[in-house]
Short mmCIF file of C-alpha atoms in Angstrom, two decimals:
data_model
loop_
_atom_site.label_atom_id
_atom_site.label_comp_id
_atom_site.label_asym_id
_atom_site.label_seq_id
_atom_site.Cartn_x
_atom_site.Cartn_y
_atom_site.Cartn_z
CA MET A 130 2.51 24.78 14.44
CA CYS A 131 1.75 23.58 17.93
CA ARG A 132 3.98 24.66 20.80
CA GLN A 133 6.26 21.86 22.07
CA VAL A 134 6.99 21.08 25.71
CA ALA A 135 9.88 19.11 27.15
CA HIS A 136 7.85 16.54 29.11
CA LYS A 137 7.74 13.38 26.98
CA LYS A 138 7.99 15.67 23.94
CA ARG A 139 4.23 15.94 23.62
CA THR A 140 2.32 18.90 22.26
CA THR A 141 0.05 20.79 24.65
CA ALA A 142 -2.26 22.40 22.09
CA ILE A 143 -4.58 20.08 20.18
CA PRO A 144 -4.80 20.93 16.47
CA LEU A 145 -8.25 21.80 15.19
CA GLY A 146 -8.03 18.97 12.67
CA LEU A 147 -7.96 16.51 15.56
CA LEU A 148 -10.28 18.34 17.91
CA LEU A 149 -13.29 18.54 15.57
CA PRO A 150 -13.65 14.83 14.65
CA VAL A 151 -12.88 13.72 18.21
CA THR A 152 -15.50 16.09 19.64
CA LEU A 153 -18.05 14.80 17.13
CA LEU A 154 -17.18 11.25 18.12
CA VAL A 155 -17.64 12.01 21.83
CA LEU A 156 -21.08 13.44 21.07
CA LEU A 157 -22.07 10.37 19.03
CA THR A 158 -20.96 7.92 21.67
CA GLY A 159 -22.95 9.82 24.29
CA LEU A 160 -26.20 9.52 22.35
CA PRO A 161 -27.36 6.17 23.85
CA LEU A 162 -27.24 7.65 27.35
CA LEU A 163 -29.04 10.78 26.19
CA TYR A 164 -31.67 8.64 24.43
CA ILE A 165 -32.50 6.77 27.63
CA ALA A 166 -32.63 9.99 29.65
CA LEU A 167 -35.00 11.68 27.18
CA ARG A 168 -37.35 8.70 26.99
CA ALA A 169 -37.44 8.45 30.78
CA HIS A 170 -38.19 12.17 31.03
CA GLU A 171 -41.01 11.88 28.48
CA ALA A 172 -42.55 8.92 30.29
CA GLY A 173 -42.27 10.61 33.68
CA LEU A 174 -40.26 9.41 36.63
CA GLU A 175 -43.05 7.35 38.20
CA HIS A 176 -43.97 5.61 34.94
CA ALA A 177 -40.31 5.03 34.06
CA LEU A 178 -39.64 3.41 37.45
CA GLY A 179 -42.74 1.29 37.00
CA LEU A 180 -41.44 0.05 33.66
CA VAL A 181 -38.13 -0.95 35.26
CA PHE A 182 -39.38 -2.51 38.50
CA ARG A 183 -41.95 -5.01 37.25
CA SER A 184 -42.18 -8.77 37.18
CA ARG A 185 -41.49 -9.02 33.45
CA VAL A 186 -38.12 -7.28 33.89
CA TYR A 187 -37.20 -9.72 36.66
CA ASP A 188 -38.07 -12.65 34.38
CA LEU A 189 -35.96 -11.19 31.58
CA LEU A 190 -33.12 -10.56 34.01
CA LEU A 191 -33.24 -14.17 35.21
CA ASN A 192 -33.34 -15.52 31.63
CA THR A 193 -30.46 -13.30 30.55
CA LEU A 194 -28.24 -14.08 33.53
CA LYS A 195 -28.85 -17.85 33.19
CA LEU A 196 -27.91 -17.72 29.54
CA VAL A 197 -24.78 -15.62 30.18
CA MET A 198 -23.49 -17.82 33.00
CA VAL A 199 -24.14 -21.24 31.45
CA VAL A 200 -22.91 -20.40 27.93
CA THR A 201 -19.84 -18.65 29.31
CA LEU A 202 -18.99 -21.58 31.60
CA LEU A 203 -19.46 -24.28 28.95
CA SER A 204 -17.64 -22.29 26.27
CA SER A 205 -14.73 -21.75 28.65
CA LEU A 206 -14.48 -25.45 29.48
CA ILE A 207 -14.56 -26.43 25.81
CA GLY A 208 -12.17 -23.67 24.75
CA VAL A 209 -9.54 -24.52 27.37
CA THR A 210 -9.77 -28.24 26.55
CA THR A 211 -9.42 -27.76 22.80
CA ALA A 212 -6.58 -25.26 23.21
CA TRP A 213 -4.72 -27.68 25.49
CA LEU A 214 -5.15 -30.59 23.08
CA VAL A 215 -3.97 -28.56 20.09
CA GLU A 216 -1.04 -26.82 21.79
CA ARG A 217 0.32 -29.19 24.41
CA THR A 218 -0.33 -32.78 23.29
CA ASP A 219 0.87 -35.05 20.51
CA LEU A 220 -2.46 -34.72 18.71
CA PRO A 221 -1.88 -35.50 15.01
CA ARG A 222 -2.43 -32.74 12.42
CA ARG A 223 -2.67 -30.03 15.05
CA LYS A 224 -2.58 -27.24 12.46
CA LEU A 225 -5.62 -28.68 10.69
CA TRP A 226 -7.48 -29.18 13.97
CA ASN A 227 -6.77 -25.58 14.96
CA ALA A 228 -8.38 -24.37 11.71
CA LEU A 229 -11.39 -26.68 12.10
CA LEU A 230 -11.95 -25.69 15.72
CA THR A 231 -12.00 -21.99 14.86
CA LEU A 232 -14.23 -22.42 11.79
CA PRO A 233 -17.46 -21.78 13.80
CA PHE A 234 -16.16 -18.23 14.28
CA ALA A 235 -17.06 -17.60 10.63
CA VAL A 236 -20.66 -18.84 11.02
CA PRO A 237 -23.01 -16.16 12.38
CA ALA A 238 -25.01 -17.40 15.35
CA PHE A 239 -28.37 -16.69 13.73
CA ILE A 240 -27.42 -18.87 10.75
CA SER A 241 -26.34 -21.69 13.05
CA SER A 242 -29.60 -21.47 15.01
CA TYR A 243 -31.80 -21.56 11.93
CA SER A 244 -29.85 -24.57 10.69
CA TRP A 245 -30.57 -26.48 13.88
CA ILE A 246 -34.20 -25.37 14.05
CA SER A 247 -34.84 -26.40 10.45
CA ILE A 248 -34.04 -30.04 11.26
CA PHE A 249 -35.06 -30.10 14.94
CA PRO A 250 -38.08 -27.77 15.28
CA GLY A 251 -38.42 -28.72 18.94
CA LEU A 252 -34.94 -27.46 19.76
CA GLU A 253 -36.13 -24.24 21.35
CA GLY A 254 -35.96 -22.51 24.68
CA PHE A 255 -33.12 -22.54 27.15
CA GLY A 256 -31.65 -25.90 26.14
CA GLY A 257 -31.50 -25.05 22.45
CA ALA A 258 -29.98 -21.63 23.18
CA ILE A 259 -27.29 -23.19 25.35
CA LEU A 260 -26.38 -25.77 22.69
CA VAL A 261 -26.22 -23.42 19.71
CA LEU A 262 -24.56 -20.44 21.40
CA THR A 263 -21.96 -22.57 23.15
CA LEU A 264 -20.98 -24.16 19.84
CA CYS A 265 -20.74 -20.70 18.25
CA ASN A 266 -18.75 -18.97 20.99
CA TYR A 267 -16.18 -21.39 22.38
CA PRO A 268 -13.55 -20.19 19.79
CA LEU A 269 -13.46 -16.88 21.68
CA VAL A 270 -11.81 -18.79 24.55
CA HIS A 271 -9.91 -21.31 22.44
CA LEU A 272 -7.98 -18.66 20.49
CA PRO A 273 -6.56 -16.52 23.34
CA VAL A 274 -5.86 -19.54 25.57
CA ALA A 275 -4.04 -21.30 22.72
CA ALA A 276 -1.98 -18.14 22.16
CA ALA A 277 -1.11 -17.98 25.86
CA LEU A 278 -0.03 -21.62 25.85
CA ARG A 279 2.21 -21.00 22.82
CA GLY A 280 3.88 -18.02 24.49
CA MET A 281 4.40 -19.56 27.93
CA ASP A 282 7.90 -19.82 29.36
CA PRO A 283 8.84 -23.54 29.67
CA ALA A 284 11.17 -22.71 32.57
CA LEU A 285 8.09 -22.37 34.77
CA GLU A 286 7.07 -25.97 34.16
CA GLU A 287 10.65 -27.21 34.40
CA THR A 288 11.02 -25.58 37.81
CA SER A 289 7.73 -27.05 38.98
CA ARG A 290 8.68 -30.55 37.87
CA SER A 291 12.11 -30.24 39.47
CA LEU A 292 10.36 -29.49 42.78
CA GLY A 293 8.51 -32.79 42.59
CA PHE A 294 5.09 -31.70 41.28
CA ASN A 295 3.39 -34.04 38.82
CA ARG A 296 1.69 -32.90 35.59
CA THR A 297 -1.70 -32.33 37.20
CA GLN A 298 -0.26 -30.31 40.06
CA THR A 299 1.90 -28.33 37.64
CA PHE A 300 -1.14 -27.48 35.52
CA PHE A 301 -3.21 -26.09 38.40
CA LYS A 302 -0.35 -24.44 40.31
CA VAL A 303 1.74 -23.05 37.44
CA ILE A 304 0.03 -23.19 34.04
CA PHE A 305 -3.55 -22.30 34.88
CA PRO A 306 -2.67 -19.08 36.75
CA GLN A 307 -0.83 -17.95 33.60
CA LEU A 308 -3.92 -18.74 31.50
CA ARG A 309 -6.42 -16.93 33.71
CA PRO A 310 -6.17 -13.48 32.05
CA SER A 311 -6.70 -14.95 28.58
CA LEU A 312 -9.41 -17.31 29.82
CA PHE A 313 -11.30 -14.67 31.77
CA GLY A 314 -10.89 -12.12 28.99
CA GLY A 315 -12.46 -14.51 26.49
CA ALA A 316 -15.19 -15.35 28.99
CA VAL A 317 -16.09 -11.68 29.48
CA LEU A 318 -16.23 -11.24 25.71
CA ILE A 319 -18.62 -14.21 25.43
CA ALA A 320 -20.78 -12.79 28.21
CA LEU A 321 -21.03 -9.46 26.38
CA HIS A 322 -21.99 -11.32 23.20
CA MET A 323 -24.77 -13.08 25.11
CA LEU A 324 -26.15 -9.74 26.24
CA ALA A 325 -26.11 -8.48 22.65
CA GLU A 326 -27.35 -11.65 20.89
CA PHE A 327 -30.67 -11.26 19.08
CA GLY A 328 -31.02 -13.25 15.87
CA ALA A 329 -30.16 -16.68 17.27
CA LEU A 330 -32.36 -16.23 20.35
CA SER A 331 -35.25 -15.04 18.22
CA PHE A 332 -35.11 -18.24 16.14
CA LEU A 333 -34.73 -20.36 19.27
CA ASN A 334 -37.68 -18.65 20.98
CA TYR A 335 -35.74 -17.75 24.11
CA GLU A 336 -36.52 -14.31 25.46
CA THR A 337 -33.83 -12.02 26.87
CA PHE A 338 -33.53 -8.24 27.16
CA THR A 339 -32.41 -7.86 23.55
CA THR A 340 -35.31 -9.83 22.05
CA ALA A 341 -37.77 -8.09 24.39
CA ILE A 342 -36.48 -4.65 23.37
CA PHE A 343 -36.91 -5.55 19.70
CA ASP A 344 -40.46 -6.79 20.31
CA GLN A 345 -41.43 -3.70 22.29
CA TYR A 346 -40.21 -1.45 19.50
CA TYR A 347 -41.32 -3.40 16.43
CA VAL A 348 -44.42 -5.25 17.66
CA ALA A 349 -45.86 -3.24 20.55
CA PHE A 350 -44.57 0.15 19.29
CA ASP A 351 -43.77 1.03 22.91
CA GLY A 352 -40.67 3.17 22.74
CA ALA A 353 -40.68 4.08 26.44
CA SER A 354 -40.74 0.46 27.56
CA ALA A 355 -37.99 -0.40 25.07
CA ALA A 356 -35.87 2.46 26.45
CA MET A 357 -36.25 1.32 30.05
CA LEU A 358 -35.33 -2.24 29.13
CA THR A 359 -32.33 -0.75 27.35
CA LEU A 360 -31.36 0.98 30.60
CA VAL A 361 -31.27 -2.33 32.48
CA LEU A 362 -29.28 -3.94 29.66
CA LEU A 363 -26.84 -1.04 29.72
CA LEU A 364 -26.31 -1.53 33.47
CA LEU A 365 -25.56 -5.21 32.86
CA CYS A 366 -22.98 -4.23 30.24
CA LEU A 367 -21.37 -1.82 32.70
CA GLY A 368 -21.20 -4.57 35.29
CA LEU A 369 -19.40 -6.91 32.90
CA LEU A 370 -16.98 -4.18 31.85
CA ALA A 371 -16.23 -3.48 35.50
CA LEU A 372 -15.53 -7.19 35.96
CA GLU A 373 -13.17 -7.12 32.97
CA LEU A 374 -11.31 -4.14 34.46
CA LEU A 375 -10.99 -5.99 37.77
CA ILE A 376 -9.53 -9.04 36.03
CA ARG A 377 -7.23 -6.90 33.92
CA GLY A 378 -5.89 -5.03 36.94
CA LYS A 379 -4.85 -8.23 38.73
CA ALA A 380 -3.41 -10.06 35.72
CA LYS A 381 0.29 -10.90 35.81
CA TYR A 382 2.30 -12.76 33.23
CA ALA A 383 5.70 -14.28 33.11
CA ILE A 384 7.80 -12.98 30.25
CA SER A 385 8.68 -15.67 27.76
CA ARG A 386 12.11 -16.06 26.25
CA LYS A 387 12.55 -15.79 22.52
CA GLY A 388 12.07 -19.16 20.93
CA SER A 389 11.17 -20.82 24.22
CA PRO A 390 7.74 -22.16 23.15
CA GLY A 391 9.48 -24.61 20.86
CA MET A 392 11.06 -26.20 23.94
CA LEU A 393 7.69 -27.11 25.48
CA GLU A 394 7.19 -30.85 25.75
CA ASN A 395 4.10 -32.26 24.03
CA ILE A 396 2.25 -34.63 26.32
CA ALA A 397 1.62 -38.10 24.90
CA LEU A 398 -2.09 -38.92 24.84
CA GLY A 399 -1.44 -42.64 24.67
CA ARG A 400 -4.61 -44.70 24.76
CA SER A 401 -6.67 -41.52 25.11
CA LYS A 402 -5.68 -40.30 21.64
CA PRO A 403 -8.60 -41.99 19.77
CA LEU A 404 -11.01 -40.62 22.36
CA ALA A 405 -9.58 -37.11 22.02
CA ILE A 406 -9.78 -37.24 18.21
CA ALA A 407 -13.35 -38.53 18.38
CA GLY A 408 -14.34 -35.74 20.76
CA LEU A 409 -12.82 -33.04 18.56
CA LEU A 410 -14.48 -34.56 15.51
CA VAL A 411 -17.91 -34.55 17.18
CA LEU A 412 -17.40 -30.94 18.30
CA THR A 413 -16.38 -29.85 14.79
CA VAL A 414 -19.35 -31.61 13.20
CA LEU A 415 -21.83 -30.09 15.65
CA ALA A 416 -20.37 -26.57 15.56
CA ALA A 417 -19.53 -26.19 11.86
CA GLY A 418 -20.62 -29.35 10.03
CA VAL A 419 -24.31 -29.09 10.93
CA PRO A 420 -24.76 -25.46 9.78
CA LEU A 421 -22.78 -26.00 6.58
CA GLY A 422 -24.45 -29.34 5.85
CA ILE A 423 -27.98 -28.05 6.45
CA ILE A 424 -27.39 -24.99 4.29
CA GLY A 425 -26.20 -27.30 1.51
CA TYR A 426 -29.22 -29.55 2.01
CA TRP A 427 -31.74 -26.72 1.79
CA LEU A 428 -29.87 -25.18 -1.12
CA PHE A 429 -30.37 -28.27 -3.28
CA THR A 430 -33.59 -29.80 -1.95
CA GLY A 431 -35.67 -26.99 -0.44
CA THR A 432 -38.97 -26.28 -2.19
CA SER A 433 -38.38 -22.56 -1.74
CA SER A 434 -34.79 -22.70 -2.96
CA VAL A 435 -35.38 -21.04 -6.33
CA VAL A 436 -32.33 -18.84 -6.71
CA HIS A 437 -32.95 -15.37 -8.11
CA VAL A 438 -29.47 -14.51 -9.26
CA HIS A 439 -30.18 -10.80 -9.46
CA ASP A 440 -31.44 -10.64 -5.87
CA VAL A 441 -28.50 -12.66 -4.56
CA PHE A 442 -25.99 -10.54 -6.48
CA THR A 443 -27.65 -7.32 -5.28
CA ALA A 444 -27.56 -8.45 -1.65
CA LEU A 445 -23.92 -9.47 -2.01
CA THR A 446 -22.83 -6.17 -3.55
CA THR A 447 -24.83 -4.23 -0.96
CA THR A 448 -23.20 -6.19 1.85
CA LEU A 449 -19.74 -5.60 0.45
CA SER A 450 -20.39 -1.89 -0.14
CA PHE A 451 -21.82 -1.38 3.35
CA GLY A 452 -18.88 -3.29 4.81
CA LEU A 453 -16.30 -1.27 2.91
CA GLY A 454 -18.06 2.05 3.53
CA GLY A 455 -18.47 1.41 7.25
CA ALA A 456 -14.88 0.23 7.56
CA VAL A 457 -13.51 3.31 5.79
CA LEU A 458 -15.63 5.63 7.96
CA ALA A 459 -14.43 3.85 11.10
CA ILE A 460 -10.82 4.33 9.99
CA VAL A 461 -11.46 8.03 9.28
CA PHE A 462 -12.71 8.52 12.86
CA ALA A 463 -10.16 6.20 14.44
CA LEU A 464 -7.10 7.95 13.00
CA PRO A 465 -7.56 11.34 14.75
CA LEU A 466 -8.82 9.60 17.89
CA VAL A 467 -5.76 7.38 18.18
CA PHE A 468 -3.37 10.19 17.26
CA LEU A 469 -4.89 12.32 20.02
CA ALA A 470 -4.61 9.51 22.59
CA VAL A 471 -1.02 8.58 21.74
CA ARG A 472 0.53 11.96 20.98
CA TYR A 473 -1.38 14.17 23.44
CA GLN A 474 -2.33 14.12 27.10
CA GLY A 475 -5.41 15.31 28.94
CA LYS A 476 -8.89 14.34 30.04
CA LEU A 477 -10.36 14.75 26.56
CA ALA A 478 -7.89 12.28 25.10
CA THR A 479 -8.60 9.73 27.85
CA LEU A 480 -12.37 10.15 27.59
CA ALA A 481 -12.39 9.96 23.80
CA GLU A 482 -10.23 6.84 23.85
CA ARG A 483 -12.37 4.87 26.34
CA LEU A 484 -15.90 5.84 25.26
CA PRO A 485 -15.91 3.71 22.06
CA TYR A 486 -15.12 0.61 24.13
CA PHE A 487 -18.24 1.24 26.20
CA ILE A 488 -20.39 1.69 23.10
CA HIS A 489 -18.84 -1.45 21.59
CA SER A 490 -20.23 -3.45 24.53
CA LEU A 491 -23.81 -2.40 23.69
CA PRO A 492 -26.00 -4.46 21.32
CA GLY A 493 -26.48 -3.17 17.81
CA LEU A 494 -30.18 -2.96 18.65
CA VAL A 495 -29.51 -0.24 21.25
CA ILE A 496 -27.43 1.79 18.79
CA GLY A 497 -30.11 1.36 16.15
CA LEU A 498 -32.92 2.53 18.46
CA THR A 499 -30.85 5.52 19.53
CA LEU A 500 -30.15 6.69 15.98
CA VAL A 501 -33.76 6.09 14.88
CA PHE A 502 -35.00 8.23 17.78
CA PHE A 503 -32.72 11.19 17.08
CA ALA A 504 -33.01 10.97 13.30
CA ILE A 505 -36.82 11.03 13.33
CA ARG A 506 -37.02 13.89 15.80
CA TYR A 507 -34.05 16.08 14.98
CA ALA A 508 -32.55 15.02 11.64
CA TYR A 509 -35.34 13.45 9.62
CA PRO A 510 -33.60 13.83 6.20
CA PHE A 511 -30.99 11.34 7.47
CA TYR A 512 -33.57 8.74 8.55
CA GLN A 513 -33.23 5.45 6.61
CA THR A 514 -30.21 6.67 4.71
CA THR A 515 -26.98 4.84 4.03
CA LEU A 516 -25.03 7.51 5.90
CA LEU A 517 -26.94 6.90 9.14
CA LEU A 518 -26.39 3.15 8.81
CA LEU A 519 -22.66 3.66 8.26
CA ILE A 520 -22.54 5.88 11.34
CA SER A 521 -24.09 3.06 13.38
CA TYR A 522 -21.43 0.65 12.11
CA THR A 523 -18.73 3.13 13.10
CA MET A 524 -20.15 3.46 16.60
CA LEU A 525 -20.37 -0.32 16.99
CA TYR A 526 -16.97 -1.34 15.64
CA LEU A 527 -14.73 1.68 16.08
CA PRO A 528 -12.62 -0.01 18.82
CA LEU A 529 -11.52 -2.69 16.34
CA ALA A 530 -10.01 -0.04 14.09
CA GLN A 531 -8.88 2.05 17.05
CA SER A 532 -6.92 -0.76 18.72
CA SER A 533 -5.24 -1.86 15.52
CA ILE A 534 -4.08 1.63 14.62
CA ARG A 535 -3.01 2.43 18.18
CA ALA A 536 -0.69 -0.54 18.36
CA ALA A 537 0.93 0.47 15.08
CA LEU A 538 1.28 4.13 16.07
CA MET A 539 2.89 3.20 19.41
CA GLN A 540 5.76 1.66 17.43
CA VAL A 541 6.40 4.85 15.42
CA SER A 542 9.05 7.09 16.94
CA GLN A 543 7.80 10.61 17.48
CA GLN A 544 11.30 11.86 16.70
CA LEU A 545 10.74 11.08 13.01
CA GLU A 546 7.74 13.42 12.98
CA GLU A 547 9.62 16.12 14.87
CA MET A 548 12.55 15.90 12.45
CA ALA A 549 10.19 16.32 9.50
CA ARG A 550 8.60 19.37 11.12
CA SER A 551 12.02 20.86 11.78
CA LEU A 552 12.61 20.68 8.01
CA GLY A 553 9.60 22.92 7.44
CA LYS A 554 6.91 20.32 6.75
CA GLY A 555 3.40 20.95 8.01
CA SER A 556 1.58 18.60 10.39
CA PHE A 557 -0.69 17.20 7.68
CA SER A 558 2.23 16.67 5.30
CA VAL A 559 4.19 14.87 8.03
CA PHE A 560 1.24 12.61 8.76
CA VAL A 561 0.65 11.69 5.12
CA ARG A 562 4.30 11.24 4.13
CA ILE A 563 5.83 9.87 7.34
CA THR A 564 3.30 8.53 9.83
CA LEU A 565 0.63 7.01 7.59
CA PRO A 566 2.98 4.74 5.61
CA LEU A 567 4.45 3.43 8.88
CA ILE A 568 1.07 2.61 10.41
CA ALA A 569 -0.39 1.21 7.17
CA PRO A 570 -0.35 -2.43 8.45
CA GLY A 571 -2.41 -1.41 11.49
CA VAL A 572 -4.80 0.56 9.32
CA GLY A 573 -5.22 -2.45 7.04
CA ALA A 574 -5.86 -4.80 9.95
CA GLY A 575 -8.47 -2.46 11.42
CA LEU A 576 -10.13 -2.07 8.04
CA ALA A 577 -10.37 -5.85 7.62
CA LEU A 578 -11.71 -6.43 11.12
CA VAL A 579 -14.48 -3.83 10.84
CA PHE A 580 -15.35 -5.04 7.34
CA LEU A 581 -15.82 -8.64 8.52
CA GLN A 582 -17.97 -7.64 11.48
CA ILE A 583 -20.23 -5.38 9.44
CA MET A 584 -20.99 -8.16 6.96
CA LYS A 585 -22.45 -10.27 9.79
CA GLU A 586 -24.29 -7.44 11.59
CA LEU A 587 -28.09 -7.86 11.74
CA THR A 588 -30.04 -5.81 14.29
CA ALA A 589 -28.78 -2.28 13.54
CA THR A 590 -29.11 -3.03 9.82
CA LEU A 591 -32.74 -4.12 10.25
CA LEU A 592 -33.58 -0.85 11.99
CA LEU A 593 -31.58 1.64 9.92
CA ARG A 594 -31.23 0.28 6.36
CA PRO A 595 -32.77 2.35 3.56
CA THR A 596 -36.18 1.19 2.38
CA GLY A 597 -35.94 -1.67 -0.10
CA VAL A 598 -32.25 -2.32 0.55
CA ASP A 599 -31.18 -5.77 1.74
CA THR A 600 -27.92 -7.35 2.82
CA LEU A 601 -27.05 -11.03 2.97
CA ALA A 602 -27.80 -11.06 6.70
CA THR A 603 -31.21 -9.38 6.37
CA LYS A 604 -32.22 -11.69 3.50
CA VAL A 605 -31.37 -14.71 5.64
CA TRP A 606 -33.44 -13.20 8.45
CA GLU A 607 -36.45 -12.43 6.27
CA HIS A 608 -36.64 -15.85 4.62
CA THR A 609 -36.01 -17.89 7.75
CA ALA A 610 -38.59 -15.86 9.69
CA ASN A 611 -41.12 -17.17 7.16
CA ALA A 612 -39.72 -20.73 7.36
CA GLU A 613 -38.37 -20.38 3.80
CA PHE A 614 -35.17 -22.27 4.59
CA GLY A 615 -34.38 -23.12 0.99
CA ALA A 616 -34.71 -19.50 -0.12
CA SER A 617 -32.38 -18.33 2.65
CA ALA A 618 -29.71 -20.93 1.87
CA PRO A 619 -27.93 -19.07 -0.99
CA TYR A 620 -27.59 -15.93 1.12
CA ALA A 621 -26.38 -17.88 4.16
CA ALA A 622 -23.85 -19.82 2.10
CA LEU A 623 -22.46 -16.64 0.54
CA LEU A 624 -22.24 -14.91 3.92
CA ILE A 625 -20.27 -17.79 5.42
CA LEU A 626 -18.04 -18.07 2.36
CA VAL A 627 -17.19 -14.37 2.23
CA SER A 628 -16.40 -14.14 5.94
CA GLY A 629 -15.02 -17.66 6.36
CA LEU A 630 -12.09 -17.45 3.97
CA PRO A 631 -10.39 -14.48 5.67
CA VAL A 632 -11.01 -16.02 9.09
CA TYR A 633 -9.40 -19.29 7.97
CA LEU A 634 -6.36 -17.57 6.45
CA LEU A 635 -5.83 -15.33 9.46
CA THR A 636 -6.23 -18.26 11.85
CA MET A 637 -3.67 -20.34 9.97
CA ARG A 638 -1.28 -17.38 9.94
CA SER A 639 -1.67 -16.83 13.68
CA PHE A 640 -1.01 -20.53 14.33
CA THR A 641 2.24 -20.53 12.38
CA GLN A 642 3.46 -17.24 13.82
CA GLY A 643 2.08 -17.60 17.34
CA SER A 644 5.17 -19.31 18.72
CA LYS A 645 7.18 -16.19 18.02
CA GLN A 646 4.88 -13.92 20.02
CA PRO A 647 5.19 -13.25 23.74
CA ALA A 648 2.25 -13.74 26.06
CA LEU A 649 0.86 -10.46 27.28
CA PRO A 650 -1.56 -9.55 30.07
CA LEU A 651 -5.19 -8.85 29.33
CA THR A 652 -4.84 -5.11 29.11
CA ALA A 653 -5.74 -2.49 26.55
CA GLU A 654 -2.22 -2.90 25.22
CA LYS A 655 -2.77 -6.63 24.74
CA ALA A 656 -6.02 -5.95 22.89
CA ASP A 657 -4.14 -3.55 20.65
CA TYR A 658 -1.38 -6.09 20.05
CA GLU A 659 -3.68 -9.00 19.38
CA LYS A 660 -5.93 -7.15 16.93
CA VAL A 661 -2.98 -6.08 14.82
CA ASN A 662 -1.00 -9.30 14.86
CA HIS A 663 -3.80 -11.87 15.18
CA PRO A 664 -7.05 -10.33 13.84
CA ALA A 665 -8.78 -13.71 13.75
CA ARG A 666 -8.85 -13.76 17.56
CA VAL A 667 -11.17 -10.78 17.87
#
C-alpha cells in the first residue's frame, strides 16, 4: 500500500499498475516527434532544410493558411448567427431547428464533398473547399455558443438595459464578451480540423499540407519529403494550440444563477421572421439536405449502384468492431492516465496528461505515417495488423475518453477510497468496487465519443488497415475515387445513419438539459465538463 501524506491527502508513490501503462503511453505519444527527427537525420541536415525551405512549401503554406482563416471566419459567423436565432429569439420550433442545424455534424466532410462534386464537377479548388468545409464545420461554433447563451446570467443584460444601452449596444458590450471563450474555442477547433482535413480536399482538388503529405508517401514514395512537410504541419498545430492557451488564459465568465436562463427574454423577430426561417432552411438544405439527397439519388439511380449485401455487411461489421475495439483500448489507457493526473502530483502526471492533447491536434495521416515507419523498421510482425490500427485510434482520440473520465473522477470523493483501504481492501479492489461504479457515466460517455469518431476516421485507416479489410469510410473513398458514386452510396448512407442517430439524440438531450447547466470558461475543466454532459458538442 502506498504511503500517504497529509498535503491534499495524495499518495507520493505511484503504483506500478499505473506507472507502466502511463509510461507506455508517453512513449507512444512521443513517436511522431521521433519519426520526424529520424527522417531528418537520414536525409541529412542540408537536404532536410532544402525540403522545408522551397517554393512548394510556401505555396502549401499559403493554401493552408487561406483555407484555415476563411473557413474559420465564415463558420464562426454562421455559428453565432444560428445560435442566437435558436436561443434568443422567438423563432418557432426552436428545438427542431437546433437538431437540423447540428445534423451536418453527423455527415463526414469527405462524404459531403463527394456529394457536391458528383452533381457539380466544376466545384473544385479554393471556392469549393470553402463552401463544403464551412457547411460541415459551423456546428462546432453553433453548439458551444448556444450553450453559453443558455447559461448566461440575465442580470447582466438587465443591468445594461437599466443603464440606457439598447439591444445592439448590450450585445456588443455585455453579451459578446461572455461568448468569446466559446466562440474562439470553437474557432480554434475548426482551424485544427482544417489542418487535418484530407478526404474532402482530395475530392475537391485543393492542395494543402495534408494532401501533399499523402501524395508524397503514396504516389512519389518520398518518405523524407513527407516527413519534412509533416514537420511544418506540426509547427502549425503547435501555433494554434498556443493560440488556444492564450485565449483560455484570458477567458472570464460570469457565474449564472440556478434557473436564470429561463428568465431571458426572447427577442421578437417581427417582419424579419420569414427571412430568418428562409435563411435557416437554405442553410440546412445546403449543409445536410444536399449530401443526404445526393446519396439517395445515387443509391437508386446510379449505374454502379449494384448493392453487394455481403460486402456492405462486412464493411459495417468491420467498422463497428474497429470502433468498439479502439474505444475499449482508449478507455483502458485513459483510466490509469486520469487516475494518475487526479490522484497524484508530479511532472510525470502533468506531462502524461497534456501529451495526448497535442497528439489529438495532429492529422490521422501523421499518426499513420509514424506507425508505418516504426512498424516496418522495428516491429514488422505488427505491420498491417488490427492491433496497430487500434493503437493509432487510441493515440488520435484518447483525449475524448480522458476528458470524460477525468470530469467524473473529479466528482468522486477520495475519502471513500481511503475508507475502503482502511477496512483492508487493496487498491485494485477499491477501484473496481468503489471508484469504477461511480465514474461509469464518464466511462460510457468517453466510450461513445471515441466510438463515433473512429467510425468516421479515414486517413490512418487507409495507411494501417490489414490487407483486404475495408470499413465503411474506406469503401466510400475507394468507390468515389473511381467516380463510382452509385457504388459508394450504400456505404455512405450506412455511415451517416450509424453516426447520425447518436448525434441527434445527444443533441436533443443537450438542448433540453442545457438551461440547467452553468456557463464555464474555455479551460481544460470546461472541456472535461462538456464532453461528459454534452458529448454531441465535441
